[in-house]
Each structure stands twice: as C-alpha cells, then as structure tokens.
C-alpha cells in the first residue's frame, strides 16, 4: 500500500511525488492521484514529475530554464555559441556556400550569431560588418562616373570602371579621373591662357590658347624662339613677349628686308621683276630641252639623259637668275 507500479516495473512511493497543481476529483481511485498523466507511470496511476533538462556542448542547453518555468523536456534558457533558441530548443545557425551573393566560405559554427554569416565572398562581392556578402556597386553616367562599368565578377571595389567618358582617364584602381589643366589670363608663362574643354582633352595640361610670347605645340604652350643668323636669318630677334610666332625678327641682315610676318627676305632691288624671272626660267628650260634632245624629235629618251649636262644647265640657270 502507498506505492504504485511504473511501466518500467518499479515501485514508486506516492508521497515522494511532486505536489499536484490540480488534483483529480470524482474519478480519483486513491490518495495523491494527479490530473496530468506521465508516460512513465503505470496504467491507472496519475502523478507529476519535473521536466528534465541537461546542459552540455553544441545543441544542448548552455543554461536551462528554471524548473517552475519549464513547459517541456530540455527547455533551454540560453544556447552555446553558434546556436539559437527556437521554441525552447537550441538549433545551429545555418549557412550555405554558393555562387553570387552566397558565401564562398562560411563562418565557423561557434562564431556565428545569425544565419548565413560568411567568412569570405565570391569575386565581385564584399563582406559587410555583419558578415553578409553584397555586390560591389558601380554607376554608369557622365563626367567622373563610368562610361562602362567592369563586369560584376571582375570588381574588387565599388565604382570600378572598364571605360571612362571623354576627358577622363582610368586610374590604376579602375576609377575615372579628369585630365587636369591650369589656366591663367594674367600669368606670363607656359600656363594655358584658356584650356581645352574637358570633353576634348586626351592628356594633362592641354591648352586652347596661350599667353603672349607662347604658342601651341601639340596642345601645349611653348615659348616662341628665335636664333639670329646670316642671310635670311634675323640680325636681331623680337622680344619673346612681342612674338606671335617662331623665328620672328626685329631687324634683318644687310640686303634683306622685314616682312609683315616679321621674317627677313632678300631685298627687291637684288631680284629681277617677277615677269623677267618667269621669262628667264622658261628660256632656261627650253635651252635645256634643246641641248638634251639630240635627235630633235621633240622628246628626251633615256639614252639622251646625261646627269652631268643636266646639273651644268641648272647651275647656269641659277647663275643667270642670281645675276
């Protein structure tokens, strides 16, 4: 008396059971019979037992719920690192590898604080502070934006370009940077007076116009130069600031006159008039043809050509013009 038989054929003392939360009433067949069945107890016996809970590694509880708060077996209060509490149970945070925004490799289980936390990402994607993989961004447009972006899988940073807009160049880190140009309307030097429009530039410091004394050479302002010399060379050069072209003279050598372009030419008194020069030149050619056309057929064939005679005739003509 005072004991009952469990399903595992053990005799249990009724007085050692936990107190009932609710007692059976009209269908009671003995003292200390409880409303809630326990599977372990023998048929016909109704007793209450505490929900078991164990702590341990991995999916076991890190800490169990207080006994009076448990509503199931193994009811956890907290879980081990890498596990989350779902309906009182500990379940591992999930993570899968794959292409695109999926992880290339996953965080170690014990380091995870939520699902799908990555250790590394696929090409074209970056790791956020919360260990997610997101694509590197790139925007196409005008000015410093990309004309054409690099393909997603080829990106290693945000804003990486494949091609830039006119007037911009691609840097080593695949960004588009403008070709620069310094201009000054008051500075007397190699700076541009005005720069080429940004969209027309193909290099640094490309000018549209130059300051006084400077001229455009391959889109760059270079100082006009002049070197005095004999003959048609300058006797004296113009000052650089007054030059509008290369080799401009302030004075010429004897026998030469200054042109409107500030260059030196032979004085007109040393030359025959244009009409006389033209008549003389024609006469020289006629004489040369008659001299070479030995068979007098009006043409000069290869047998009649004599380089020494041709050179001698040309020298006679030059001497005649110079005289």
Rosetta silent file (secondary structure, phi, psi, omega in degrees, C-alpha in Angstrom):
SEQUENCE: XXXXXXXXXXXXXXXXXXXXXXXXXXXXXXXXXXXXXXXXXXXXXXXXXXXXXXXXXXXXXXXXXXXXXXXXXXXXXXXXXXXXXXXXXXXXXXXXXXXXXXXXXXXXXXXXXXXXXXXXXXXXXXXXXXXXXXXXXXXXXXXXXXXXXXXXXXXXXXXXXXXXXXXXXXXXXXXXXXXXXXXXXXXXXXXXXXXXXXXXXXXXXXXXXXXXXXXXXXXXXXXXXXXXXXXXXXXXXXXXXXXXXXXXXXXXXXXXXXXXXXXXXXXXXXXXXXXXXXXXXXXXXXXXXXXXXXXXXXXXXXXXXXXXXXXXXXXXXXXXXXX
SCORE:     score description
SCORE:     0.000 S_00000001
   1 L     0.000  147.802  179.524    0.000    0.000    0.000 S_00000001
   2 L    84.775    1.631  178.249    1.122    3.543   -0.686 S_00000001
   3 E  -124.967  160.050  175.687    3.144    2.525   -3.757 S_00000001
   4 E  -135.520  158.355 -176.657    2.345    2.206   -7.470 S_00000001
   5 E   -96.561  124.586  178.532    3.861    0.210  -10.318 S_00000001
   6 L   -86.260  172.479  179.534    5.555    2.164  -13.159 S_00000001
   7 L   -66.129  -25.067  177.177    5.842    0.994  -16.780 S_00000001
   8 L   -89.976   17.103  174.946    9.452    0.071  -16.084 S_00000001
   9 L    60.864   41.186  173.909    8.167   -2.180  -13.312 S_00000001
  10 L  -110.776  149.954  176.077    9.461   -0.075  -10.462 S_00000001
  11 E   -97.666  123.394 -178.728    7.555    0.664   -7.260 S_00000001
  12 E  -112.307  144.226  178.934    7.303    4.365   -6.527 S_00000001
  13 E   -83.665  122.266 -178.924    6.220    5.993   -3.263 S_00000001
  14 H   -59.558  -34.279 -176.297    3.204    8.197   -3.849 S_00000001
  15 H   -72.035  -16.207 -179.284    4.269   10.553   -1.073 S_00000001
  16 H   -87.079   -6.563  179.762    7.589   11.275   -2.818 S_00000001
  17 L   -72.697  157.984  176.460    5.915   12.723   -5.924 S_00000001
  18 L   -63.251  154.136  177.143    5.748   16.474   -6.532 S_00000001
  19 L   -63.027  146.434 -179.984    2.707   18.241   -5.229 S_00000001
  20 L   -72.091  142.361  168.426   -0.234   18.355   -7.609 S_00000001
  21 L   -82.442  -37.887  176.917   -1.033   21.569   -9.429 S_00000001
  22 L  -137.722  130.368 -179.668   -4.531   20.181   -9.991 S_00000001
  23 E   -94.367  151.921  172.621   -5.995   17.126   -8.218 S_00000001
  24 L   -71.883  153.203 -175.252   -8.363   14.606   -9.654 S_00000001
  25 L  -117.754  -94.283 -170.954  -11.816   14.795   -8.200 S_00000001
  26 L   -70.787  -24.390 -177.267  -14.688   12.443   -8.901 S_00000001
  27 L   -97.923   14.536  178.087  -12.608    9.868  -10.814 S_00000001
  28 L   -69.233  139.922  178.640   -9.940    9.508   -8.098 S_00000001
  29 L  -117.438   -1.836 -178.571   -9.272    5.902   -7.098 S_00000001
  30 L  -164.490  170.605  175.416   -6.619    6.542   -4.485 S_00000001
  31 L   -68.952  155.348  175.100   -4.870    9.289   -2.493 S_00000001
  32 L    56.257   39.932  174.714   -2.419   11.630   -4.252 S_00000001
  33 L   -96.432  133.854 -170.430   -3.740   10.993   -7.749 S_00000001
  34 E  -105.788  161.034 -177.550   -2.863   13.790  -10.220 S_00000001
  35 L   -76.773  -33.357 -173.760   -4.677   15.255  -13.222 S_00000001
  36 L   -91.338  124.651  177.299   -1.657   15.201  -15.556 S_00000001
  37 L   -74.059  145.491  169.202   -0.557   11.805  -16.880 S_00000001
  38 L  -117.500  130.784 -173.735    3.143   10.939  -17.018 S_00000001
  39 L   -60.746  -29.287 -176.193    4.055    8.369  -19.619 S_00000001
  40 L   -70.997  -25.540 -174.225    6.485    6.663  -17.260 S_00000001
  41 L   -74.867  153.750 -179.159    3.804    5.867  -14.725 S_00000001
  42 L   -69.100  161.551 -178.234    1.870    2.602  -14.792 S_00000001
  43 L   -61.266  135.955 -179.951   -1.604    2.375  -16.218 S_00000001
  44 L    89.696  -10.882  179.260   -4.220    3.729  -13.844 S_00000001
  45 L  -103.015  140.734 -179.554   -1.702    5.865  -11.933 S_00000001
  46 L  -129.662  108.337 -179.307   -1.612    9.670  -12.349 S_00000001
  47 L  -137.057  161.968  179.766    1.432   11.508  -10.927 S_00000001
  48 L  -108.496  135.935  176.107    3.515   14.688  -11.656 S_00000001
  49 L  -132.282  153.637 -178.463    7.274   14.675  -12.315 S_00000001
  50 L   -71.840  145.518  172.539    9.678   17.567  -13.147 S_00000001
  51 L   -67.105  129.424  179.472   10.694   18.263  -16.804 S_00000001
  52 L   -79.381  150.299  176.465   14.292   17.118  -17.233 S_00000001
  53 L  -154.740  134.087 -177.679   16.895   19.462  -18.711 S_00000001
  54 L  -127.417  142.380  174.519   20.619   18.958  -19.244 S_00000001
  55 E   -95.978  157.488 -179.736   23.405   21.367  -20.150 S_00000001
  56 L   172.720 -168.232 -178.414   26.293   20.492  -22.440 S_00000001
  57 L   -81.357  174.007  174.754   28.101   21.334  -25.717 S_00000001
  58 L    52.109 -123.898 -172.210   26.685   22.008  -29.206 S_00000001
  59 L   -79.409   -4.238  174.338   22.846   21.756  -29.314 S_00000001
  60 L   -69.305  162.137 -178.888   22.494   21.034  -25.584 S_00000001
  61 E   -66.269  141.273  167.499   21.414   23.907  -23.346 S_00000001
  62 E   -77.850  -38.892  174.794   24.051   26.339  -22.169 S_00000001
  63 E  -145.422  136.191 -178.436   21.654   27.156  -19.338 S_00000001
  64 E   -86.371  155.338  171.822   18.286   25.503  -18.520 S_00000001
  65 L   -64.230  149.761  173.891   15.051   27.279  -17.737 S_00000001
  66 L   -59.425  145.556 -174.209   14.164   27.438  -14.066 S_00000001
  67 H   -52.281  -42.916 -176.494   12.129   24.378  -13.106 S_00000001
  68 H   -71.818   -9.507 -179.928    8.973   26.372  -12.441 S_00000001
  69 H  -104.154   -5.715 -177.010    9.217   27.962  -15.949 S_00000001
  70 L   -74.884  139.944  175.981    9.702   24.759  -17.973 S_00000001
  71 L  -123.575    5.356 -179.893    6.915   23.615  -20.251 S_00000001
  72 L  -160.974  167.380  174.973    8.771   20.765  -21.971 S_00000001
  73 L   -65.687  144.092  176.656   11.702   18.398  -21.661 S_00000001
  74 L    59.327   38.998 -177.963   15.090   20.041  -22.295 S_00000001
  75 L   -80.408  111.382 -173.061   13.659   23.555  -22.044 S_00000001
  76 E   -92.395  147.095  171.640   16.661   25.905  -22.501 S_00000001
  77 E   -91.743  -37.897  178.365   17.190   29.416  -21.187 S_00000001
  78 E  -150.254  163.264 -174.826   20.262   30.045  -23.414 S_00000001
  79 E  -119.246  164.931  176.317   22.345   28.235  -26.044 S_00000001
  80 L   -71.448  159.250  177.771   26.016   27.652  -26.781 S_00000001
  81 L   -54.303  135.486 -178.620   27.828   29.908  -29.316 S_00000001
  82 L    93.399   -2.354 -178.994   26.677   29.130  -32.866 S_00000001
  83 E  -125.433  150.113 -179.678   23.216   28.034  -31.752 S_00000001
  84 E  -120.738  153.478 -177.756   19.914   29.915  -31.493 S_00000001
  85 E   -90.062  116.344  177.912   16.907   29.384  -29.207 S_00000001
  86 E  -128.486  113.729  179.826   13.800   28.264  -31.099 S_00000001
  87 L    53.671   41.029  176.516   10.744   27.211  -29.089 S_00000001
  88 L    81.279   -0.693  179.760   12.907   26.387  -26.093 S_00000001
  89 E  -112.988  155.838  177.947   15.329   24.230  -28.109 S_00000001
  90 E   -98.003  126.144 -178.631   18.847   25.046  -29.341 S_00000001
  91 E  -129.124  137.764 -177.016   19.326   24.906  -33.107 S_00000001
  92 E   -66.218  141.233  172.011   22.532   25.618  -35.068 S_00000001
  93 L   -65.762  133.031 -176.340   22.701   28.793  -37.199 S_00000001
  94 L   -87.331  157.056  175.903   22.581   27.704  -40.837 S_00000001
  95 L  -162.662  133.182 -179.883   24.994   28.730  -43.604 S_00000001
  96 L  -129.855  144.190  176.131   25.355   27.554  -47.208 S_00000001
  97 E   -94.442  158.232 -179.190   28.003   28.267  -49.855 S_00000001
  98 L   173.293 -172.735 -179.027   27.203   29.001  -53.484 S_00000001
  99 L   -80.787  174.324  174.730   27.576   31.500  -56.356 S_00000001
 100 L    63.552 -130.038 -176.445   26.711   35.218  -56.382 S_00000001
 101 L   -80.982   -1.712  174.397   25.784   36.691  -53.011 S_00000001
 102 L   -71.514  163.856 -178.940   26.029   33.313  -51.253 S_00000001
 103 E   -68.135  142.451  166.453   29.099   32.661  -49.111 S_00000001
 104 E   -77.128  -40.110  171.258   32.313   31.475  -50.697 S_00000001
 105 E  -144.484  150.419 -175.534   33.101   30.083  -47.230 S_00000001
 106 E   -95.606  154.729  171.358   31.068   30.176  -44.005 S_00000001
 107 L   -62.419  148.216  173.933   31.973   31.451  -40.569 S_00000001
 108 L   -57.964  145.866 -174.624   32.912   28.694  -38.117 S_00000001
 109 H   -53.327  -44.361 -175.848   29.823   27.459  -36.303 S_00000001
 110 H   -69.814  -13.247  179.360   30.957   28.745  -32.903 S_00000001
 111 H   -97.135   -6.198 -177.663   31.489   32.241  -34.371 S_00000001
 112 L   -78.043  140.619  175.972   28.028   32.610  -35.907 S_00000001
 113 L  -119.125   -3.768  174.335   25.488   34.922  -34.308 S_00000001
 114 L  -162.896  175.092 -178.524   22.798   34.501  -37.000 S_00000001
 115 L   -68.055  152.669  171.009   22.018   32.503  -40.131 S_00000001
 116 L    57.748   47.092  174.658   24.115   32.810  -43.330 S_00000001
 117 L   -96.133  126.300 -171.914   27.200   34.506  -41.890 S_00000001
 118 E  -100.203  152.206  171.513   30.148   34.324  -44.302 S_00000001
 119 E   -95.282  -34.566  176.427   33.880   34.143  -43.786 S_00000001
 120 E  -147.855  159.201 -176.160   34.650   35.089  -47.418 S_00000001
 121 E  -116.439  163.655  175.176   32.681   36.154  -50.511 S_00000001
 122 L   -72.561  162.901  178.792   32.770   35.321  -54.214 S_00000001
 123 L   -57.925  136.001 -178.594   34.537   37.658  -56.705 S_00000001
 124 L    92.507   -0.381 -178.704   32.588   40.862  -57.222 S_00000001
 125 E  -129.564  151.376 -178.641   31.125   40.786  -53.704 S_00000001
 126 E  -123.352  156.603 -177.473   32.280   42.259  -50.392 S_00000001
 127 E   -91.745  126.097  179.123   31.846   41.237  -46.748 S_00000001
 128 L   -84.310  175.337 -179.360   29.767   43.588  -44.557 S_00000001
 129 L   -65.071  -23.464  178.194   30.251   44.251  -40.843 S_00000001
 130 L  -101.033   22.017  171.778   27.566   41.647  -40.103 S_00000001
 131 L    64.522   36.897  172.882   29.332   39.046  -42.308 S_00000001
 132 L  -107.447  155.020  178.934   26.932   39.173  -45.271 S_00000001
 133 E  -102.221  122.635  177.433   28.031   39.252  -48.931 S_00000001
 134 E  -126.815  152.545 -176.290   26.777   42.175  -51.017 S_00000001
 135 E   -72.504  145.553  169.669   27.803   43.179  -54.584 S_00000001
 136 L   -65.683  133.811 -176.620   30.345   45.928  -55.252 S_00000001
 137 L   -87.816  153.691  174.880   28.386   48.865  -56.698 S_00000001
 138 L  -154.637  133.012 -177.061   29.139   50.698  -59.937 S_00000001
 139 L  -119.669  128.078  176.886   27.222   53.551  -61.567 S_00000001
 140 E   -94.129  144.339 -178.853   27.377   54.494  -65.230 S_00000001
 141 L   174.800 -154.896 -177.758   26.842   58.097  -66.302 S_00000001
 142 L   -94.507  176.572  176.658   28.559   61.330  -67.328 S_00000001
 143 L    54.347 -125.395 -173.932   31.688   63.123  -66.085 S_00000001
 144 L   -80.216   -4.222  174.201   33.599   61.080  -63.474 S_00000001
 145 L   -73.438  162.401 -179.176   31.093   58.238  -63.481 S_00000001
 146 E   -68.223  139.335  167.855   31.931   55.187  -65.536 S_00000001
 147 E   -74.012  -42.996  173.387   31.081   55.204  -69.208 S_00000001
 148 E  -136.774  129.699  178.627   31.112   51.402  -68.928 S_00000001
 149 E   -80.603  155.112  171.490   31.410   49.523  -65.606 S_00000001
 150 L   -69.694  154.985  178.731   33.584   46.480  -65.148 S_00000001
 151 L   -62.785  149.793 -173.700   31.708   43.191  -65.038 S_00000001
 152 H   -54.402  -45.295 -174.977   30.407   42.258  -61.595 S_00000001
 153 H   -72.900  -10.661  179.847   32.666   39.244  -61.124 S_00000001
 154 H   -97.277   -5.089 -176.657   35.754   41.314  -62.034 S_00000001
 155 L   -80.785  142.818  175.417   35.184   44.045  -59.414 S_00000001
 156 L  -124.829    3.604  177.323   37.290   44.267  -56.272 S_00000001
 157 L  -162.466  168.347  177.389   35.898   47.616  -55.019 S_00000001
 158 L   -70.015  150.015  172.233   32.964   49.963  -55.533 S_00000001
 159 L    65.949   32.403  179.506   32.842   52.173  -58.642 S_00000001
 160 L   -88.788  127.815 -172.597   35.355   50.282  -60.769 S_00000001
 161 E  -103.849  152.644  171.553   35.167   51.256  -64.441 S_00000001
 162 E   -97.491  -33.293  179.792   36.010   49.475  -67.672 S_00000001
 163 E  -148.011  143.558 -178.815   35.900   52.672  -69.765 S_00000001
 164 E  -104.268  164.450  175.979   35.762   56.403  -68.942 S_00000001
 165 L   -73.651  158.462  176.848   33.998   59.330  -70.598 S_00000001
 166 L   -54.990  136.860 -177.842   35.962   61.647  -72.965 S_00000001
 167 L    92.804    0.914 -178.776   38.238   63.948  -70.977 S_00000001
 168 E  -131.529  152.374 -179.680   38.805   61.364  -68.235 S_00000001
 169 E  -125.913  158.007 -176.708   41.346   58.583  -67.786 S_00000001
 170 E   -89.622  122.560 -179.614   41.316   55.239  -65.982 S_00000001
 171 L   -81.539  175.254 -179.296   43.484   55.124  -62.841 S_00000001
 172 L   -63.076  -29.460  178.969   45.340   52.083  -61.512 S_00000001
 173 L   -94.207   20.235  173.245   42.424   51.343  -59.148 S_00000001
 174 L    63.895   33.974  172.023   39.964   51.488  -62.090 S_00000001
 175 L  -105.272  155.978  178.830   38.445   54.858  -61.169 S_00000001
 176 E   -97.138  123.842 -178.264   37.815   57.654  -63.694 S_00000001
 177 E  -123.841  142.350 -177.042   39.784   60.842  -63.031 S_00000001
 178 E   -75.581  144.838  168.649   39.693   64.085  -65.093 S_00000001
 179 L   -68.244  125.878 -175.288   42.647   65.303  -67.141 S_00000001
 180 L   -90.389  160.809  178.778   43.671   68.492  -65.313 S_00000001
 181 L  -157.197  127.987  176.955   44.632   71.855  -66.802 S_00000001
 182 L   -99.039  131.449  178.804   45.870   75.089  -65.163 S_00000001
 183 E  -130.313  150.949  179.300   44.951   78.339  -66.866 S_00000001
 184 L  -154.586  126.572  179.171   45.763   81.989  -66.219 S_00000001
 185 L   -86.871  -10.745 -178.551   44.908   85.069  -68.251 S_00000001
 186 L  -112.276  -18.492 -176.940   47.414   87.236  -66.361 S_00000001
 187 L   -77.829  125.804  178.877   50.322   84.842  -65.858 S_00000001
 188 L   -92.573   91.749 -176.892   53.071   85.342  -68.391 S_00000001
 189 L  -178.311 -165.668 -172.623   54.357   81.846  -68.794 S_00000001
 190 L   -76.153   -3.695  175.837   53.671   78.352  -70.073 S_00000001
 191 L   -64.376  152.590  178.321   50.300   78.030  -68.346 S_00000001
 192 E   -67.114  141.148  168.123   47.308   77.960  -70.665 S_00000001
 193 E   -71.871  -45.687  170.652   45.501   81.218  -71.251 S_00000001
 194 E  -136.911  143.911 -178.831   42.451   79.039  -71.804 S_00000001
 195 E   -90.585  158.989  171.941   42.252   75.247  -71.506 S_00000001
 196 L   -65.148  148.847  175.197   40.716   72.822  -73.922 S_00000001
 197 L   -55.754  145.520 -175.829   37.142   71.822  -72.962 S_00000001
 198 H   -52.581  -43.656 -175.349   37.163   68.882  -70.542 S_00000001
 199 H   -70.975  -12.243 -179.383   35.478   66.526  -73.011 S_00000001
 200 H   -98.149   -7.999 -175.475   38.144   67.319  -75.666 S_00000001
 201 L   -77.056  140.123  175.538   41.190   66.592  -73.511 S_00000001
 202 L  -121.957    3.930  178.456   43.278   63.499  -74.153 S_00000001
 203 L  -164.526 -179.730 -179.665   46.083   64.367  -71.700 S_00000001
 204 L   -76.346  149.230  171.827   47.157   66.693  -68.902 S_00000001
 205 L    53.542   48.494  176.965   47.562   70.466  -69.381 S_00000001
 206 L   -93.888  125.067 -171.668   46.103   70.678  -72.876 S_00000001
 207 E  -101.369  155.447  172.444   45.578   74.306  -73.947 S_00000001
 208 E  -100.984  -43.092  174.199   43.183   76.042  -76.280 S_00000001
 209 E  -138.424  160.116 -176.800   45.053   79.382  -76.339 S_00000001
 210 E  -117.905  164.094  174.378   48.369   80.605  -74.873 S_00000001
 211 L   -73.314  167.037 -179.259   49.647   83.739  -73.180 S_00000001
 212 L   -56.341  137.574  178.701   51.670   86.334  -75.097 S_00000001
 213 L    86.538    2.767 -179.285   55.017   85.026  -76.289 S_00000001
 214 E  -129.402  148.288  179.248   53.843   81.402  -76.273 S_00000001
 215 E  -132.605  160.029 -178.317   52.386   79.186  -78.973 S_00000001
 216 E   -78.321  124.594  172.842   50.583   75.864  -79.168 S_00000001
 217 E  -130.408  108.848 -176.641   52.775   72.855  -79.867 S_00000001
 218 L    53.450   47.725  176.058   50.871   69.550  -79.580 S_00000001
 219 L    67.215   13.812  178.293   48.225   71.242  -77.395 S_00000001
 220 E  -122.192  142.725 -179.852   50.910   72.565  -75.015 S_00000001
 221 E   -82.291  119.143  178.512   52.071   76.184  -74.692 S_00000001
 222 E  -118.904  146.135  179.521   55.739   76.539  -75.625 S_00000001
 223 E   -67.795  136.893  173.831   57.761   79.786  -75.696 S_00000001
 224 L   -65.435  137.023 -178.795   58.368   81.250  -79.165 S_00000001
 225 L  -119.691  159.587  178.490   62.087   81.038  -80.001 S_00000001
 226 L  -155.906  134.554  179.171   64.364   82.884  -82.405 S_00000001
 227 L  -124.402  118.649  178.115   68.056   82.462  -83.220 S_00000001
 228 E   -60.631  150.406 -179.646   69.951   85.219  -85.105 S_00000001
 229 L  -164.647  175.624 -178.754   71.834   84.093  -88.185 S_00000001
 230 L   -77.086  173.730  175.550   73.295   85.113  -91.555 S_00000001
 231 L    59.432 -123.923 -177.865   71.425   85.685  -94.802 S_00000001
 232 L   -78.885    1.179  174.875   67.673   85.405  -94.306 S_00000001
 233 L   -73.106  168.171 -178.868   68.178   84.811  -90.604 S_00000001
 234 E   -74.472  139.917  167.495   67.444   87.547  -88.081 S_00000001
 235 E   -77.080  -38.165  175.003   70.015   90.190  -87.347 S_00000001
 236 E  -144.455  139.755 -179.044   68.078   90.768  -84.104 S_00000001
 237 E   -90.208  155.158  172.364   65.099   88.854  -82.717 S_00000001
 238 L   -70.133  155.651  174.019   61.901   90.291  -81.347 S_00000001
 239 L   -65.507  150.053 -175.162   61.426   90.045  -77.605 S_00000001
 240 H   -58.465  -40.906 -176.419   59.628   86.889  -76.604 S_00000001
 241 H   -65.193  -22.816 -179.279   56.616   88.736  -75.192 S_00000001
 242 H   -95.464   -6.466 -179.872   56.094   90.512  -78.546 S_00000001
 243 L   -73.909  142.375  172.600   56.422   87.372  -80.673 S_00000001
 244 L  -118.689    5.409  178.258   53.340   85.869  -82.265 S_00000001
 245 L  -164.440  173.730 -179.736   55.247   83.062  -83.983 S_00000001
 246 L   -79.333  145.733  174.500   58.568   81.245  -84.065 S_00000001
 247 L    65.933   35.568  179.589   61.673   82.908  -85.571 S_00000001
 248 L   -88.885  132.647 -173.986   60.298   86.464  -85.701 S_00000001
 249 E  -100.366  151.059  170.442   62.886   89.183  -86.307 S_00000001
 250 E   -98.201  -27.745  177.890   63.209   92.745  -85.086 S_00000001
 251 E  -149.772  153.414 -176.679   65.937   93.573  -87.682 S_00000001
 252 E  -113.017  163.552  175.268   67.412   91.885  -90.774 S_00000001
 253 L   -70.655  164.724 -179.495   70.900   91.482  -92.205 S_00000001
 254 L   -58.229  136.377 -179.850   72.149   93.767  -94.994 S_00000001
 255 L    89.373   -3.163 -178.971   70.360   93.178  -98.280 S_00000001
 256 E  -122.451  148.380 -179.273   67.250   91.752  -96.562 S_00000001
 257 E  -119.149  156.819 -178.222   64.001   93.432  -95.600 S_00000001
 258 E   -87.553  127.807  179.041   61.460   92.718  -92.823 S_00000001
 259 L   -86.842  174.092  178.215   58.109   91.306  -93.948 S_00000001
 260 L   -65.951  -20.037  177.749   54.733   91.868  -92.327 S_00000001
 261 L   -92.340   12.541  178.934   55.170   88.454  -90.648 S_00000001
 262 L    62.323   35.373  172.539   58.430   89.687  -89.042 S_00000001
 263 L  -115.888  163.861 -176.968   60.610   87.447  -91.202 S_00000001
 264 E  -104.022  135.195  175.130   63.530   88.511  -93.422 S_00000001
 265 E  -133.166  159.562 -178.162   63.572   88.228  -97.213 S_00000001
 266 E   -61.923  138.023 -177.185   66.016   89.285  -99.887 S_00000001
 267 L   -62.288  148.975 -174.557   65.558   92.907 -100.895 S_00000001
 268 H   -66.853  -25.361 -179.227   63.603   93.544 -104.116 S_00000001
 269 H   -69.416  -16.497 -179.666   66.491   95.527 -105.697 S_00000001
 270 H   -90.060   -1.944 -176.920   68.539   92.295 -105.865 S_00000001
 271 L  -124.982  148.516  171.534   65.943   90.471 -107.957 S_00000001
 272 L   -71.697  165.697  177.599   64.504   90.986 -111.367 S_00000001
 273 L   -62.865  160.970 -179.079   60.798   91.580 -111.626 S_00000001
 274 H   -58.235  -37.829 -177.992   58.580   88.510 -111.426 S_00000001
 275 H   -66.948  -39.347  178.622   57.856   88.668 -115.150 S_00000001
 276 H   -66.961  -40.405  178.739   61.567   88.716 -116.024 S_00000001
 277 H   -61.179  -44.401 -178.979   62.257   85.805 -113.692 S_00000001
 278 H   -63.465  -44.742  179.542   59.443   83.800 -115.271 S_00000001
 279 H   -62.160  -41.595 -178.721   60.651   84.539 -118.841 S_00000001
 280 H   -65.847  -40.783 -179.904   64.216   83.616 -117.932 S_00000001
 281 H   -62.426  -41.840  179.105   63.128   80.370 -116.268 S_00000001
 282 H   -63.688  -40.477 -179.700   61.181   79.356 -119.370 S_00000001
 283 H   -63.771  -40.180  178.188   64.186   80.151 -121.560 S_00000001
 284 H   -60.188  -43.600 -179.404   66.461   78.014 -119.353 S_00000001
 285 H   -65.334  -43.594 -179.925   64.060   75.064 -119.683 S_00000001
 286 H   -61.717  -43.942  178.526   63.808   75.458 -123.472 S_00000001
 287 H   -61.129  -39.886 -178.970   67.589   75.611 -123.808 S_00000001
 288 H   -64.576  -42.995 -179.939   67.948   72.516 -121.597 S_00000001
 289 H   -63.603  -45.096 -179.898   65.437   70.549 -123.709 S_00000001
 290 H   -62.572  -37.478 -178.208   67.125   71.572 -126.974 S_00000001
 291 H   -66.769  -37.287 -176.380   70.516   70.651 -125.571 S_00000001
 292 H   -85.601  -28.043 -177.317   69.357   67.181 -124.478 S_00000001
 293 L   -81.583   80.962 -172.811   67.133   66.394 -127.500 S_00000001
 294 L   -71.008  -34.076 -179.757   69.981   65.331 -129.743 S_00000001
 295 L   -89.864    3.057  173.834   67.843   63.643 -132.400 S_00000001
 296 L    55.325   38.129  177.081   65.481   66.677 -132.473 S_00000001
 297 L   -96.485    5.510  178.268   62.297   64.581 -132.231 S_00000001
 298 L    84.068    0.707  177.549   60.817   66.857 -129.526 S_00000001
 299 L  -131.610  162.796  178.918   61.214   64.285 -126.732 S_00000001
 300 L  -119.543  114.651  178.699   64.002   63.212 -124.429 S_00000001
 301 L   -96.534  177.921 -174.001   64.509   59.492 -124.044 S_00000001
 302 L   -63.864  -27.761 -179.431   66.641   57.626 -121.524 S_00000001
 303 L   -72.731  -24.541 -177.099   69.601   57.471 -123.923 S_00000001
 304 L   -88.708  -10.924 -179.050   69.658   61.244 -124.206 S_00000001
 305 L   -75.050  130.270  176.781   69.681   61.871 -120.424 S_00000001
 306 L  -136.999  111.655 -172.991   73.075   62.911 -119.067 S_00000001
 307 H   -60.624  -38.140 -178.772   73.175   63.806 -115.369 S_00000001
 308 H   -65.502  -41.986  179.475   76.312   65.933 -115.665 S_00000001
 309 H   -66.339  -37.583  178.668   74.853   68.006 -118.503 S_00000001
 310 H   -64.415  -45.380 -179.773   71.566   68.456 -116.601 S_00000001
 311 H   -62.912  -39.882 -179.907   73.392   69.646 -113.472 S_00000001
 312 H   -65.248  -40.147  178.778   75.535   72.025 -115.526 S_00000001
 313 H   -64.481  -40.962  179.591   72.449   73.504 -117.230 S_00000001
 314 H   -63.630  -42.453 -179.267   70.730   74.022 -113.840 S_00000001
 315 H   -63.537  -39.331  177.575   73.814   75.781 -112.449 S_00000001
 316 H   -62.857  -40.202 -179.868   73.903   78.094 -115.484 S_00000001
 317 H   -64.819  -44.436  179.564   70.250   78.915 -114.928 S_00000001
 318 H   -61.771  -42.283  179.916   70.770   79.662 -111.218 S_00000001
 319 H   -62.805  -38.859  178.354   73.744   81.862 -112.034 S_00000001
 320 H   -64.542  -44.029  178.165   71.666   83.755 -114.565 S_00000001
 321 H   -62.705  -45.493 -178.366   68.788   84.334 -112.098 S_00000001
 322 H   -63.865  -32.296  178.715   71.176   85.450 -109.366 S_00000001
 323 L   -72.576    0.000    0.000   72.847   87.916 -111.761 S_00000001
